[in-house]
Each structure stands twice: as structure tokens, then as C-alpha cells.
Short mmCIF file of C-alpha atoms and ligand atoms in Angstrom, two decimals:
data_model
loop_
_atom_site.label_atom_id
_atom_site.label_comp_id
_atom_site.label_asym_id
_atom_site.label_seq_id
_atom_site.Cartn_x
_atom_site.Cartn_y
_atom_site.Cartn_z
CA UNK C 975 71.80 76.10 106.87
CA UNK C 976 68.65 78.51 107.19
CA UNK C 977 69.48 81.91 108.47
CA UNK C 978 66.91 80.93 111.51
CA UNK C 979 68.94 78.39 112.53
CA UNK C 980 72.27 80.06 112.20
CA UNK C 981 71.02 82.59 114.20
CA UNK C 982 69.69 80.36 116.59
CA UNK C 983 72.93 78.79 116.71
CA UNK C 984 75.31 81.86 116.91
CA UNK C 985 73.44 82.98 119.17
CA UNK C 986 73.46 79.30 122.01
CA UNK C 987 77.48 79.98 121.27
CA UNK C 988 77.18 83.65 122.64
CA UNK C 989 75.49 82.99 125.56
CA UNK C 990 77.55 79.54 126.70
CA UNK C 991 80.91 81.80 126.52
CA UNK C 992 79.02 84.94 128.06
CA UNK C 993 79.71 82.39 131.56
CA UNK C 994 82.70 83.93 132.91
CA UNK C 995 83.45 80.81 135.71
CA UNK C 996 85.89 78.75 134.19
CA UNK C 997 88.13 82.18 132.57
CA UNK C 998 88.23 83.97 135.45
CA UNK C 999 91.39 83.32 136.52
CA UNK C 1000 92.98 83.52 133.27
CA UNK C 1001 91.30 87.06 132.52
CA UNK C 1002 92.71 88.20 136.09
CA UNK C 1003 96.11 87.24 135.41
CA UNK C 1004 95.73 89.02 131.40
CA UNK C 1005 93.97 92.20 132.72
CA UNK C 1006 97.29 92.74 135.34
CA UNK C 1007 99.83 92.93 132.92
CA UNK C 1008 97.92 94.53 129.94
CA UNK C 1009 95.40 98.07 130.26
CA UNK C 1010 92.52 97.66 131.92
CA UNK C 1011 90.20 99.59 129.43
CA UNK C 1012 90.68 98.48 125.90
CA UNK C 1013 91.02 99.97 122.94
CA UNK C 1014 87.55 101.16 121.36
CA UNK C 1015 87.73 103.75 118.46
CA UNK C 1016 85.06 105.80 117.56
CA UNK C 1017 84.48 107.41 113.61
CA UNK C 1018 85.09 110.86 113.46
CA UNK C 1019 84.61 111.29 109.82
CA UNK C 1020 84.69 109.39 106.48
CA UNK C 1021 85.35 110.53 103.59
CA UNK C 1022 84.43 108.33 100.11
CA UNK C 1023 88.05 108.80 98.21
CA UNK C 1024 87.68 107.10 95.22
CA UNK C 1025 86.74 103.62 93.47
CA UNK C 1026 89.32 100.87 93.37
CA UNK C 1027 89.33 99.83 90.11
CA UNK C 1028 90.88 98.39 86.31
CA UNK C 1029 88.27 99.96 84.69
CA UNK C 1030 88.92 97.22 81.69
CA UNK C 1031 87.59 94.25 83.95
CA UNK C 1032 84.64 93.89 86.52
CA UNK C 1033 86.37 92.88 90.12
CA UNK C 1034 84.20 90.95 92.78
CA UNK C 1035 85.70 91.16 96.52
CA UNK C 1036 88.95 92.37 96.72
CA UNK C 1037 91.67 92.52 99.72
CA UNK C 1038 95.02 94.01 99.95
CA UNK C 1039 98.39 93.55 100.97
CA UNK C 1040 101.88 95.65 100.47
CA UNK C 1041 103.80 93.38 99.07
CA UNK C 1042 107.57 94.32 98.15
CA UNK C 1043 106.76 97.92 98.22
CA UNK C 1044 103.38 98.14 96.25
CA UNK C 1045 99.70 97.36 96.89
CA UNK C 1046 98.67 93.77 95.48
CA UNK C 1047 94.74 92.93 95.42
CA UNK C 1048 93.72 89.51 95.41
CA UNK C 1049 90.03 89.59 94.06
CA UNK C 1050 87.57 87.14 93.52
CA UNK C 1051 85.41 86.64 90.23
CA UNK C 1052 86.37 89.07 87.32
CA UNK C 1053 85.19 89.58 84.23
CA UNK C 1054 86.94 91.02 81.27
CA UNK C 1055 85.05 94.31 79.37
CA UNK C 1056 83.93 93.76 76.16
CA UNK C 1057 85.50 96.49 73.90
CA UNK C 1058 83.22 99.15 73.13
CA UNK C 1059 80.59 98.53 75.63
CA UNK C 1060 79.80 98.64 78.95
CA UNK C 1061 79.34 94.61 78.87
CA UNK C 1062 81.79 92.23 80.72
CA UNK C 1063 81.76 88.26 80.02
CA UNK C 1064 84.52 85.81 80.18
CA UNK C 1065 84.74 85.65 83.67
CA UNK C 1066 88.53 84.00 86.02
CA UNK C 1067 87.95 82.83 88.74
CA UNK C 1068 90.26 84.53 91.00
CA UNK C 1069 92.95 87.49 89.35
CA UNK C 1070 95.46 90.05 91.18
CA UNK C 1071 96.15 93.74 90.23
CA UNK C 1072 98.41 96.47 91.65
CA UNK C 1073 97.97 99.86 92.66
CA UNK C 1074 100.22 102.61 93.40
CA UNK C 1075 100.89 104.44 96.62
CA UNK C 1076 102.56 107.44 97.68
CA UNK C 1077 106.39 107.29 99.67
CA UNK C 1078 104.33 108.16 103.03
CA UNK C 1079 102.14 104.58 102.29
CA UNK C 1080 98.76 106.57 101.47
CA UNK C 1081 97.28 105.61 98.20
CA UNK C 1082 97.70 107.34 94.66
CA UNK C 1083 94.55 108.89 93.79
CA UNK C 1084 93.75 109.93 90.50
CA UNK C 1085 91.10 112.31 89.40
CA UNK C 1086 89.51 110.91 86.39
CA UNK C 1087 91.09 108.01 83.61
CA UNK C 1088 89.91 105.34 81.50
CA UNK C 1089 86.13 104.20 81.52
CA UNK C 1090 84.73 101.01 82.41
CA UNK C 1091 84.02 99.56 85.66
CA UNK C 1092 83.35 102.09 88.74
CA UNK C 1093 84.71 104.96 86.44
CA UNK C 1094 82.79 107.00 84.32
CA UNK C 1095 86.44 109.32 83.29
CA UNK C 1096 86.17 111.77 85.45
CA UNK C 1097 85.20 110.41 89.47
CA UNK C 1098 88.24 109.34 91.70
CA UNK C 1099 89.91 106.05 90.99
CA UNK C 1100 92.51 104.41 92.89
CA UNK C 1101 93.58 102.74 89.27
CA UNK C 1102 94.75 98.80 89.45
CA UNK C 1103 96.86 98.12 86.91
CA UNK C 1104 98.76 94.44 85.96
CA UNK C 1105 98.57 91.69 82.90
CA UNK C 1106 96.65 93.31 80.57
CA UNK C 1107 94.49 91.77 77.92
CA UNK C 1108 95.05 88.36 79.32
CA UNK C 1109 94.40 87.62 83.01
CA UNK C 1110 95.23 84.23 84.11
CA UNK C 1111 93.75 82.87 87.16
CA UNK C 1112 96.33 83.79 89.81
CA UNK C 1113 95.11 80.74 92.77
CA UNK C 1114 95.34 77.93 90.43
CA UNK C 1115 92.42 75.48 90.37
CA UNK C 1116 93.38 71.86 91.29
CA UNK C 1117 93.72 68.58 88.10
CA UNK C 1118 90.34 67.51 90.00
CA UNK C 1119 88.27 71.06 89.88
CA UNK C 1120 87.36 71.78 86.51
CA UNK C 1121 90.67 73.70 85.40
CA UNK C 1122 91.36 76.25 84.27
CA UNK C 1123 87.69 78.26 84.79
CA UNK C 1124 86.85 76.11 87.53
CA UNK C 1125 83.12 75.90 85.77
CA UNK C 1126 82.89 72.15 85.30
CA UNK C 1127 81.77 70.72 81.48
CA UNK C 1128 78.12 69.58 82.48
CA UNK C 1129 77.46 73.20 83.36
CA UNK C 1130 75.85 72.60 86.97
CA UNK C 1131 78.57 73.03 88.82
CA UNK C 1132 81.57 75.15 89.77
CA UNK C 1133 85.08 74.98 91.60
CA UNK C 1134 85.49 78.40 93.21
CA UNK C 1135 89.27 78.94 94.38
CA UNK C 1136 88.25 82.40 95.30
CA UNK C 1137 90.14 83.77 98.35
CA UNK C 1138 89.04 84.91 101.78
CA UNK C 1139 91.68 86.86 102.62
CA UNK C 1140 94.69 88.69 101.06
CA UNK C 1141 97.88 87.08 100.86
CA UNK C 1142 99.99 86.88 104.39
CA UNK C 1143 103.79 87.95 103.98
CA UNK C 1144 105.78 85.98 106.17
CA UNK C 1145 109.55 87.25 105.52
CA UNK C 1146 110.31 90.17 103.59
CA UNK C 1147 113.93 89.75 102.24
CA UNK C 1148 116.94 92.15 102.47
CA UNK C 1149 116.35 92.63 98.71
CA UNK C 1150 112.35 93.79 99.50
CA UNK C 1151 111.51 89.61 98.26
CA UNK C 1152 108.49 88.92 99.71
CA UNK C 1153 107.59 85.62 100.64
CA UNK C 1154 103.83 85.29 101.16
CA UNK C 1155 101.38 82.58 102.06
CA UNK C 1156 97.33 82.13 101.67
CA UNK C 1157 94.51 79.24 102.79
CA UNK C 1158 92.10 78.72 99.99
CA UNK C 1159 88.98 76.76 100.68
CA UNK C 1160 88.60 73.95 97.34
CA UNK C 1161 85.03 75.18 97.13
CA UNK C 1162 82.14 73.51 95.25
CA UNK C 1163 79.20 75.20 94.14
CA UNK C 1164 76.25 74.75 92.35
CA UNK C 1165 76.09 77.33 89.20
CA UNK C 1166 72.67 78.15 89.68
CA UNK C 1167 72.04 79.34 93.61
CA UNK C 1168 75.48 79.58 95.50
CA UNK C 1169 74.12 76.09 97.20
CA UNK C 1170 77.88 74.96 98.50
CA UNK C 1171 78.18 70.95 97.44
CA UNK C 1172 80.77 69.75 99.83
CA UNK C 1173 80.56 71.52 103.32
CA UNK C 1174 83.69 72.52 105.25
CA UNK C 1175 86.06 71.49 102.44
CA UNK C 1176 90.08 71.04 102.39
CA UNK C 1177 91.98 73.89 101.98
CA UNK C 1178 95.03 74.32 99.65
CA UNK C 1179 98.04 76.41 100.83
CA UNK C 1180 99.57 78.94 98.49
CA UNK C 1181 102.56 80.42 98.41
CA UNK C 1182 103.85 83.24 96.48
CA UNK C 1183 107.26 85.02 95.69
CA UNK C 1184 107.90 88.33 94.85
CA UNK C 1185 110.86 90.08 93.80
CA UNK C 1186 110.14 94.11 93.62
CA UNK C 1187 110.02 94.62 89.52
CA UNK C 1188 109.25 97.98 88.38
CA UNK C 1189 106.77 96.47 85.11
CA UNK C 1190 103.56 96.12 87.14
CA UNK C 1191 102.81 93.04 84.73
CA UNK C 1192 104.78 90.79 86.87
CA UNK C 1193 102.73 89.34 89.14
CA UNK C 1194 104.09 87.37 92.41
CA UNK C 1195 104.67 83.76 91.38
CA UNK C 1196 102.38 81.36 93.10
CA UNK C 1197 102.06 77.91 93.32
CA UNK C 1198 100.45 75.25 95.58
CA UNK C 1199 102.50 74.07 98.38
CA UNK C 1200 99.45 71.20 99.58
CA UNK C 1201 96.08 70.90 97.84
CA UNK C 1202 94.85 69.65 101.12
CA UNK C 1203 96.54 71.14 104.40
CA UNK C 1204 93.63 71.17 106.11
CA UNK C 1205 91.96 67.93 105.37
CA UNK C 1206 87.94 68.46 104.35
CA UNK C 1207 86.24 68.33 107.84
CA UNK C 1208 88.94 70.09 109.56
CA UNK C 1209 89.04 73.88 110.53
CA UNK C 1210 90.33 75.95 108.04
CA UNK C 1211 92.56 78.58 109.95
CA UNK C 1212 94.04 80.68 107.47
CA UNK C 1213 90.68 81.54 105.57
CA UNK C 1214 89.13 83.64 108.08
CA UNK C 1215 91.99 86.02 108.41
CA UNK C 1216 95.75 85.94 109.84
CA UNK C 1217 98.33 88.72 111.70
CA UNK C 1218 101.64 88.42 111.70
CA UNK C 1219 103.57 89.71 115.00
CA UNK C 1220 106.38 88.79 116.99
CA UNK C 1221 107.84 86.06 115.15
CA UNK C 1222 104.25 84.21 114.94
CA UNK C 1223 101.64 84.15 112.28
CA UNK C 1224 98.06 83.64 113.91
CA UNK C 1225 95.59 82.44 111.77
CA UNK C 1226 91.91 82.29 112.03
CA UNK C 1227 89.46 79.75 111.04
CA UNK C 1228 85.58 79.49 111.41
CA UNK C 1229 84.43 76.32 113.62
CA UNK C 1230 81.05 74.66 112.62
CA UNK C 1231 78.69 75.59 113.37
CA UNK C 1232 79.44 79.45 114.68
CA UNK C 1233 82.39 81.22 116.06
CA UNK C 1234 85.66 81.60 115.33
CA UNK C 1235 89.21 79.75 115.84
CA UNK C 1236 92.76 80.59 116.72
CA UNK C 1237 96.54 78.86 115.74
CA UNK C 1238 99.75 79.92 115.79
CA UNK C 1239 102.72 79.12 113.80
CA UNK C 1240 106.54 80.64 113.88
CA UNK C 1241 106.72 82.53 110.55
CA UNK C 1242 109.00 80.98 109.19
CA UNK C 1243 107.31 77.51 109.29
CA UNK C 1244 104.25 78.13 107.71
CA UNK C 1245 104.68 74.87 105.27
CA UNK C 1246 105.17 72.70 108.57
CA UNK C 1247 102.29 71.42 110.04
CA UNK C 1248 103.81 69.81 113.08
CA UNK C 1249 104.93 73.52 113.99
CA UNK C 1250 100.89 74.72 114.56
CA UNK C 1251 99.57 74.99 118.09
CA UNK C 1252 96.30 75.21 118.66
CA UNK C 1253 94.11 77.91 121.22
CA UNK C 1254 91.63 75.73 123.04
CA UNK C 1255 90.12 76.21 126.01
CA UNK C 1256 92.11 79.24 126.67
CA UNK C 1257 95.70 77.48 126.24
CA UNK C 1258 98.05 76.26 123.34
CA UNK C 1259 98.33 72.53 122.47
CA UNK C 1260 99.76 71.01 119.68
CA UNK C 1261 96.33 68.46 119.28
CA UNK C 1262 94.31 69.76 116.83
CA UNK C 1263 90.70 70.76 117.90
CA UNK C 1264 87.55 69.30 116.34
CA UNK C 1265 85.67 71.67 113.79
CA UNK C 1266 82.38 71.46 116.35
CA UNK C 1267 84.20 72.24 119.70
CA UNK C 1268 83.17 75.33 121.41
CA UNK C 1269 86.53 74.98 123.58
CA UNK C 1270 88.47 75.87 120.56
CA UNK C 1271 86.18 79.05 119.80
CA UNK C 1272 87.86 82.91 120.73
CA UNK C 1273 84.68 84.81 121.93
CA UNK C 1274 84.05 88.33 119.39
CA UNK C 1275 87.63 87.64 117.36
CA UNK C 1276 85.15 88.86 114.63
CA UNK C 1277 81.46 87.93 114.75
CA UNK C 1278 82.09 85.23 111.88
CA UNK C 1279 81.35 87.40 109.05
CA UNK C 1280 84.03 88.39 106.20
CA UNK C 1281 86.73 91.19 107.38
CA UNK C 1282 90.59 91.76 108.17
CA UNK C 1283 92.85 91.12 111.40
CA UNK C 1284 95.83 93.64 111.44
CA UNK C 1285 98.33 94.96 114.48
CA UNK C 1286 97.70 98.76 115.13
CA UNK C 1287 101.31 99.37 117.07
CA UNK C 1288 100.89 102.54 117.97
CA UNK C 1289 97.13 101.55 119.74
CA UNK C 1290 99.14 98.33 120.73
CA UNK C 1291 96.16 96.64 119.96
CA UNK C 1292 95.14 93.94 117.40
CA UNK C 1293 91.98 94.67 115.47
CA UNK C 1294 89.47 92.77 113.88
CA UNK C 1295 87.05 95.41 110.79
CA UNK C 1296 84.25 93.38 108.84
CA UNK C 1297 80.61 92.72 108.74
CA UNK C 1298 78.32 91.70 111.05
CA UNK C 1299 76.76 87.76 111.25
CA UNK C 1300 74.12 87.69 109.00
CA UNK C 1301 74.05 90.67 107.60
CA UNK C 1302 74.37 91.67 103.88
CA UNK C 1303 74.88 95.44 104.40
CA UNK C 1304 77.88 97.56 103.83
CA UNK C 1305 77.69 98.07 108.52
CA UNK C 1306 81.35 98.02 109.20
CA UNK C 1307 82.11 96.28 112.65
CA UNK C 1308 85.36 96.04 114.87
CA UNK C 1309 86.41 94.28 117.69
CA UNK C 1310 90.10 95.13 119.52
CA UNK C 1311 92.58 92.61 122.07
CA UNK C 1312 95.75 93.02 123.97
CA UNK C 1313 96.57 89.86 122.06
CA UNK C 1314 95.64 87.54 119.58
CA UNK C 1315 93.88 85.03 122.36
CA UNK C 1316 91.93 88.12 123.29
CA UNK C 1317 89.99 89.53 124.85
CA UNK C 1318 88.32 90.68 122.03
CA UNK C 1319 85.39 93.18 123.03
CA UNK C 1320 81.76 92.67 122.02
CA UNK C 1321 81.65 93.76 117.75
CA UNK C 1322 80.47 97.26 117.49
CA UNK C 1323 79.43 99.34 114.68
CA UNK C 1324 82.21 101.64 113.43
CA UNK C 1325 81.18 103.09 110.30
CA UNK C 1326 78.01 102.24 107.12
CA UNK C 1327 78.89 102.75 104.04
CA UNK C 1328 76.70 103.10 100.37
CA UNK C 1329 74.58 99.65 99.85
CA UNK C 1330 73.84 98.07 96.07
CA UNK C 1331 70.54 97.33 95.18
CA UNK C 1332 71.04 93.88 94.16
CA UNK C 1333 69.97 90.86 96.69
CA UNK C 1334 73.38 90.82 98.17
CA UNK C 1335 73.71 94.63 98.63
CA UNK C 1336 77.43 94.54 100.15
CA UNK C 1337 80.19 92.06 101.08
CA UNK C 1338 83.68 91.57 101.53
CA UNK C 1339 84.32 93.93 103.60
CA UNK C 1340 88.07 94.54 104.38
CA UNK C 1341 90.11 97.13 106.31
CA UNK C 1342 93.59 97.93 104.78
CA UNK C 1343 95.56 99.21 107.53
CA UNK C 1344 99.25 99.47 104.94
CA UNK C 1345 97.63 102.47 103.33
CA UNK C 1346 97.78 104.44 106.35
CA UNK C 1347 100.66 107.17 106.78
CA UNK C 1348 102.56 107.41 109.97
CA UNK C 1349 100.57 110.40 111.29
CA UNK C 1350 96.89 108.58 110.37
CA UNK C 1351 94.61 107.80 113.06
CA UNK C 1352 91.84 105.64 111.13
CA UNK C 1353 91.38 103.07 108.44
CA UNK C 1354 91.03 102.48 105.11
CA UNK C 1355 88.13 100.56 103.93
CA UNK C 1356 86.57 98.36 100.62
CA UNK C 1357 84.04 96.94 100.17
CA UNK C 1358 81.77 94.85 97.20
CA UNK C 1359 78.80 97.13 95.91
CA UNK C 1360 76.41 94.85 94.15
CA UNK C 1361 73.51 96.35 91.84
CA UNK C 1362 70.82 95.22 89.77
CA UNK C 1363 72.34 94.75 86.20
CA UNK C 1364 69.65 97.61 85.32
CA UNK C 1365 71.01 99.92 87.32
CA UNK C 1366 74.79 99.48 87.03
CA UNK C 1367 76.99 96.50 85.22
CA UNK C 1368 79.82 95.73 86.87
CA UNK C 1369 80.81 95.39 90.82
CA UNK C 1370 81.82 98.85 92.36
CA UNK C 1371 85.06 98.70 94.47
CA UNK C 1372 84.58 101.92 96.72
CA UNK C 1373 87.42 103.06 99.06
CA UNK C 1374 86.67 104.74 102.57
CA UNK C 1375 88.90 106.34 105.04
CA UNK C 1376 87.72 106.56 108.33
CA UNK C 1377 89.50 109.20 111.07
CA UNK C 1378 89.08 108.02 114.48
CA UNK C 1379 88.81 109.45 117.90
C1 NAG E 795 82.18 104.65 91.97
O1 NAG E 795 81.52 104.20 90.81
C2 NAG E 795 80.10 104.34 90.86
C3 NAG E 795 79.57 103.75 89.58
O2 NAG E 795 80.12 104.41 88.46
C4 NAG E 795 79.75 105.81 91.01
O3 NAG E 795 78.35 105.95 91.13
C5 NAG E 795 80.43 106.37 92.25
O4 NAG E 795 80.20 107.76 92.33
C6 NAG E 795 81.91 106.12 92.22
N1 NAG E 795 82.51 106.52 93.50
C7 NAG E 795 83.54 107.34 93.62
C8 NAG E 795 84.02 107.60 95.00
O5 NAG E 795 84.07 107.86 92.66
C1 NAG E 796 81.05 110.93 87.02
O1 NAG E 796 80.84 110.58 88.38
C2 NAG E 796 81.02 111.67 89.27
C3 NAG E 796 80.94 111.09 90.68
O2 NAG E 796 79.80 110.28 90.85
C4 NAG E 796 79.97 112.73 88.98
O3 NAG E 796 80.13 113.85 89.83
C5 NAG E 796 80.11 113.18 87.55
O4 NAG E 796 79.09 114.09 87.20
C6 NAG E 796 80.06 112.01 86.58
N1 NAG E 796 80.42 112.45 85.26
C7 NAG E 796 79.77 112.05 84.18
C8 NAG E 796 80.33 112.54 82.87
O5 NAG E 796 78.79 111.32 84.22
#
């Protein structure tokens, strides 16, 4: 779709759900039992702490998630360093790498370490460290996508299996095993221009186990539960984000063509599809909504573009950090609700970060809200920096912590 015409369109969705006749009622009823003025932080300061990084391979957009007691990153294309140079090649489709954080949750910066990607030996790193040389894809590709790079033989084409979001933990075990779930769209691509082949596509559901192991080269195991949960067509919730609270995982998904979607599932049923209800129209069914009804849309939960759900307890608010709808700058924008229904207030900008020079500047933005120590009022933020191979070689990971007030 043109950007005109997504614009055009995002913009008809804004102003049919700006009527507020047929939710007034509801918000009545919503507004009496929750505060009246919602939650709406403000940046104090920021302060750049360090790069994420394995300097050894070249990591395109990265989430997080603690998972039995240590940071794992999910990240998207990576390539490997070629040994004495600053040149990467070989590149996976999808790998995962852990980092370190302190007993109070904040995360273990080091001051210099090796060189390679977003380290020069001496700046900040937060250092990722797992399976080292070999990286295996961590999502698996499908028997019908061009396994195992996902780049298919006649060179034209590509399977992506990269993931949206970080993985979901749904049941942490008395043992710290983590059970964890995530929605991967079974994208195709051309090789040459990003131009998607199949649009709204199934979506495979992973699931991972983890059982705390103090050699950070064992990585969660993961395998596919359903190459097609959501059936090509359908709305992918899952992809867009998720939040686990109070027994339910919510999980988002983008409708077609603008704005976003809401279902809930008890956490322990993830794998069970008759389990799912569905927000529409401001109430729960178990029918599944269309891809192009607006009914099913949650006005501002996120204005569409890439970014991270979480629970802030101590706000008692849920919170929605990512970028803005187009927009290919490193603008950081946040929406808050008493609940995961909403209402979710009108995006604002929260914080703008260091750009790329490349022709997609910034992306994947994510918040990472399991750094934060008790006494922390803020966030923690990533991002992709993109440059010009001329200027730098590899995709900078850069870490941001942003005090509120
Ligand atoms: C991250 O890496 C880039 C590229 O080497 C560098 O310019 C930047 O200063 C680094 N940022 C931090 C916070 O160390
Ligand atoms: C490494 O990067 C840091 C942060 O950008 C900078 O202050 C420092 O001068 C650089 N060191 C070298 C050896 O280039």
C-alpha cells in the first residue's frame, strides 16, 4: 500500500472511533470504578547507557524478555563477523542471545570489551553473549519456506520468520522453568525491495522451555506448536504485542487495513484455540472478528507501528512504548489504560532518540520494562540504528533509560 493511502486510511479509522455515541455508556460505567485522569508520564531525563551488543555478529531488531532469571533477546536478521575485519556476511534469519543483569533487575554494564559491532573496545556495552561460532536459527523456518536460511534457491525470494515481539512467558515454574510462547508471521518477501508476496499471512505459534542453566550457551528449546494458528487472512494477535496479567494473556494483532486488535486467553491455554475471546465492539465473544472490521479495532492501543505492551503495577496502568504510524524515526511514543480494553489515550511523544543515516533511519523500537529496579520510575529503551554501509557496517543496538515525572 502507498504511504498516501495508508495515511488516508489510518486516518478515516481515527476519525469514525473519535464518535463517542455508541461508547458512552460503557466509558461511564469504566471511568466510575477506575481514576478519572490517566496515567501520562512525562521524560525527565535520558541518559544513552550503552550499546546492546555480541560484538562478533551484526543484530537487526531486537526485544527482550527475563526469562528464568536472565535477559533473552530475540533479534531479527544477524550476520556473523568475518574474522579480522569489520565485514559481516552469512546472515540467520532470526538468533537469540543473553545478557546479564544485576540482583536489583538493572542491566550489567560494562565499560569497554571485545570489538565488532556497536563496540569500538572501549564505549559502554550491555554484552550478549550465547552459542558462539555457530548460531542456528532459533524460530525455525517451516519444510515449505526455504529452510534452513529461509532465502529460497532461485534467489528472488525470501521466507522471513523474523519476530515482532519478544517471547511471552506464560508460567514460570517452582524450579524458575519458564514456559514461553510467541506468534510469528510465515512472511514472504521479495529479496530485492522488502515488497511482501503474500499479504496478511498465517502465523506459526512457538513455544519455548527453559530450565535456568548457568552455561549461557543453552538456549530455551523451541519448537512449533501450529505452523498455521492463525489461518492466512485472519488477524494475527500475538504479533503486535501481548501482556500477561491476572491469569490472562492479551494479545494484540493489527486489523487490515489500520488499527489495532485485542484477545484474551487464560495463560495457561495458550495452545487452545477454543479458549480465545475476542474484544469487538467493546465486549468479549468467542466469534472471531474479520481482519477488516473496525468493531474489532481498540482506539490508540498503539498507533500501529512496532513497540511493547507491559503492566506498570505500581502506575496500575498498562502501557503501550513504540513508534509512531508512518514514521521511520527513532520518536518514541506511549499510550496508557486502566485495562487492556482501554481506554488508551491519544499516542504522545515521550522521548527521540539518535537516527541512522540509512533510508530506514530507526525501527523496532521496544521498551523493556524487566530491567527496571524496584525504586525506577522510567523505562528502558532499544532501538535499530541503520547507517549507510559508508558510514558504519553493522546495525547499532543503543540502550536508553528514560526517568519520568
Ligand atoms: C554505539 O556504537 C556506535 C557505533 O560504534 C557508537 O558511535 C556509539 O557511540 C555507541 N553508543 C554507546 C552508547 O556506546
Ligand atoms: C569509542 O567510542 C566512544 C563513544 O563513542 C568514544 O568516546 C571513544 O573515543 C571511542 N574510542 C576509540 C578508540 O575510537
Amino acid at each position: 500500500m502507498h504511504l498516501i493511502q495508508l495515511l488516508a486510511a489510518s486516518l478515516a479509522v481515527s476519525v469514525s472511533y473519535a464518535l463517542p455515541v455508541q461508547e458512552g455508556a460503557k466509558k461511564t460505567f469504566v471511568m466510575s470504578r477506575k481514576p478519572a485522569v490517566q496515567y501520562r508520564p512525562q521524560a525527565k531525563s535520558a541518559t544513552l547507557v550503552a550499546n546492546v551488543t555480541d560484538p562478533s555478529v551484526s543484530r537487526d531488531s531486537c526485544g527482550s524478555v527475563n526469562m528464568g532469571g536472565r535477559t533473552l533477546w530475540t533479534c531479527r536478521d544477524t550476520a556473523v563477523r568475518l574474522p579480522g575485519t569489520d565485514q559481516f556476511g552469512w546472515v540467520f534469519t532470526n538468533t537469540v542471545g543473553w545478557t546479564d543483569h544485576h540482583p536489583d533487575g538493572s542491566p550489567s554494564i560494562q565499560t569497554g570489551g571485545p570489538a565488532g559491532a556497536g563496540s569500538n573496545g572501549t564505549n559502554n556495552i550491555l554484552l550478549m553473549k550465547g552459542p558462539q561460532p555457530s548460531l542456528p536459527t532459533f524460530y525455525a523456518l517451516g519444510s515449505n519456506q526455504c529452510p534452513s536460511s529461509g532465502v529460497c534457491a532461485d534467489g528472488t525470494s525470501r521466507w522471513t520468520s523474523w519476530p515482532d515481539s519478544p517471547p511471552m512467558v506464560s508460567n514460570t515454574a517452582q524450579d524458575g522453568t519458564a514456559t514461553a510462547y510467541t506468534w510469528i508471521s510465515n512472511n514472504h518477501i521479495t529479496s530485492s525491495g522488502f515488497q511482501v508476496l503474500t499479504t496478511q499471512p498465517s502465523v506459526t505459534l512457538h513455544k519455548m522451555t527453559y530450565k535456568p542453566n548457568t552455561n549461557v550457551n543453552v538456549v530455551p528449546t523451541v519448537k512449533p506448536v501450529d505452523t498455521s494458528f492463525w489461518k492466512a487472512g485472519e488477524i494475527a494477535y500475538g504479533t503486535y504485542g501481548n501482556v500477561v496479567n491476572g491469569g490472562y494473556a492479551y494479545l494484540y494483532g493489527l486489523l487490515y487495513p489500520s488499527g489495532v486488535a485485542l484477545a484474551r486467553v487464560p495463560v495457561n491455554s495458550i495452545e487452545d484455540k477454543t479458549k480465545y475471546q475476542y474484544y469487538v465492539s467493546g465486549k468479549w465473544t468467542s466469534t472471531k472478528p474479520a481482519i477488516i472490521n473496525p468493531a474489532a479495532a481498540v482506539p490508540n492501543a498503539g498507533t500501529t507501528g512496532q513497540g511493547t505492551f507491559y503492566y506498570c503495577s505500581k502506575a496500575q496502568s498498562y502501557i503501550w512504548i513504540g513508534q509512531n504510524s508512518p514514521s521511520v524515526w527513532a520518536d518514541f511514543y506511549i499510550s496508557t489504560a486502566p485495562s487492556p480494553e482501554g481506554p488508551w489515550i491519544t499516542p504522545y511523544l515521550l522521548y527521540s532518540g539518535p537516527n541512522g543515516d540509512a533510508e530506514l533511519p530507526s525501527y523496532s523500537l521496544q521498551a523493556h520494562h524487566h530491567l527496571l529496579r524496584k525504586t525506577d520510575d522510567g523505562i528502558y529503551l532499544t532501538w535499530t540504528q541503520y547507517f549507510k554501509p559508508s558510514t558504519y557496517n553493522a546495525y547499532v543496538t543503543p540502550l536508553v533509560y528514560v526517568s519520568f515525572v
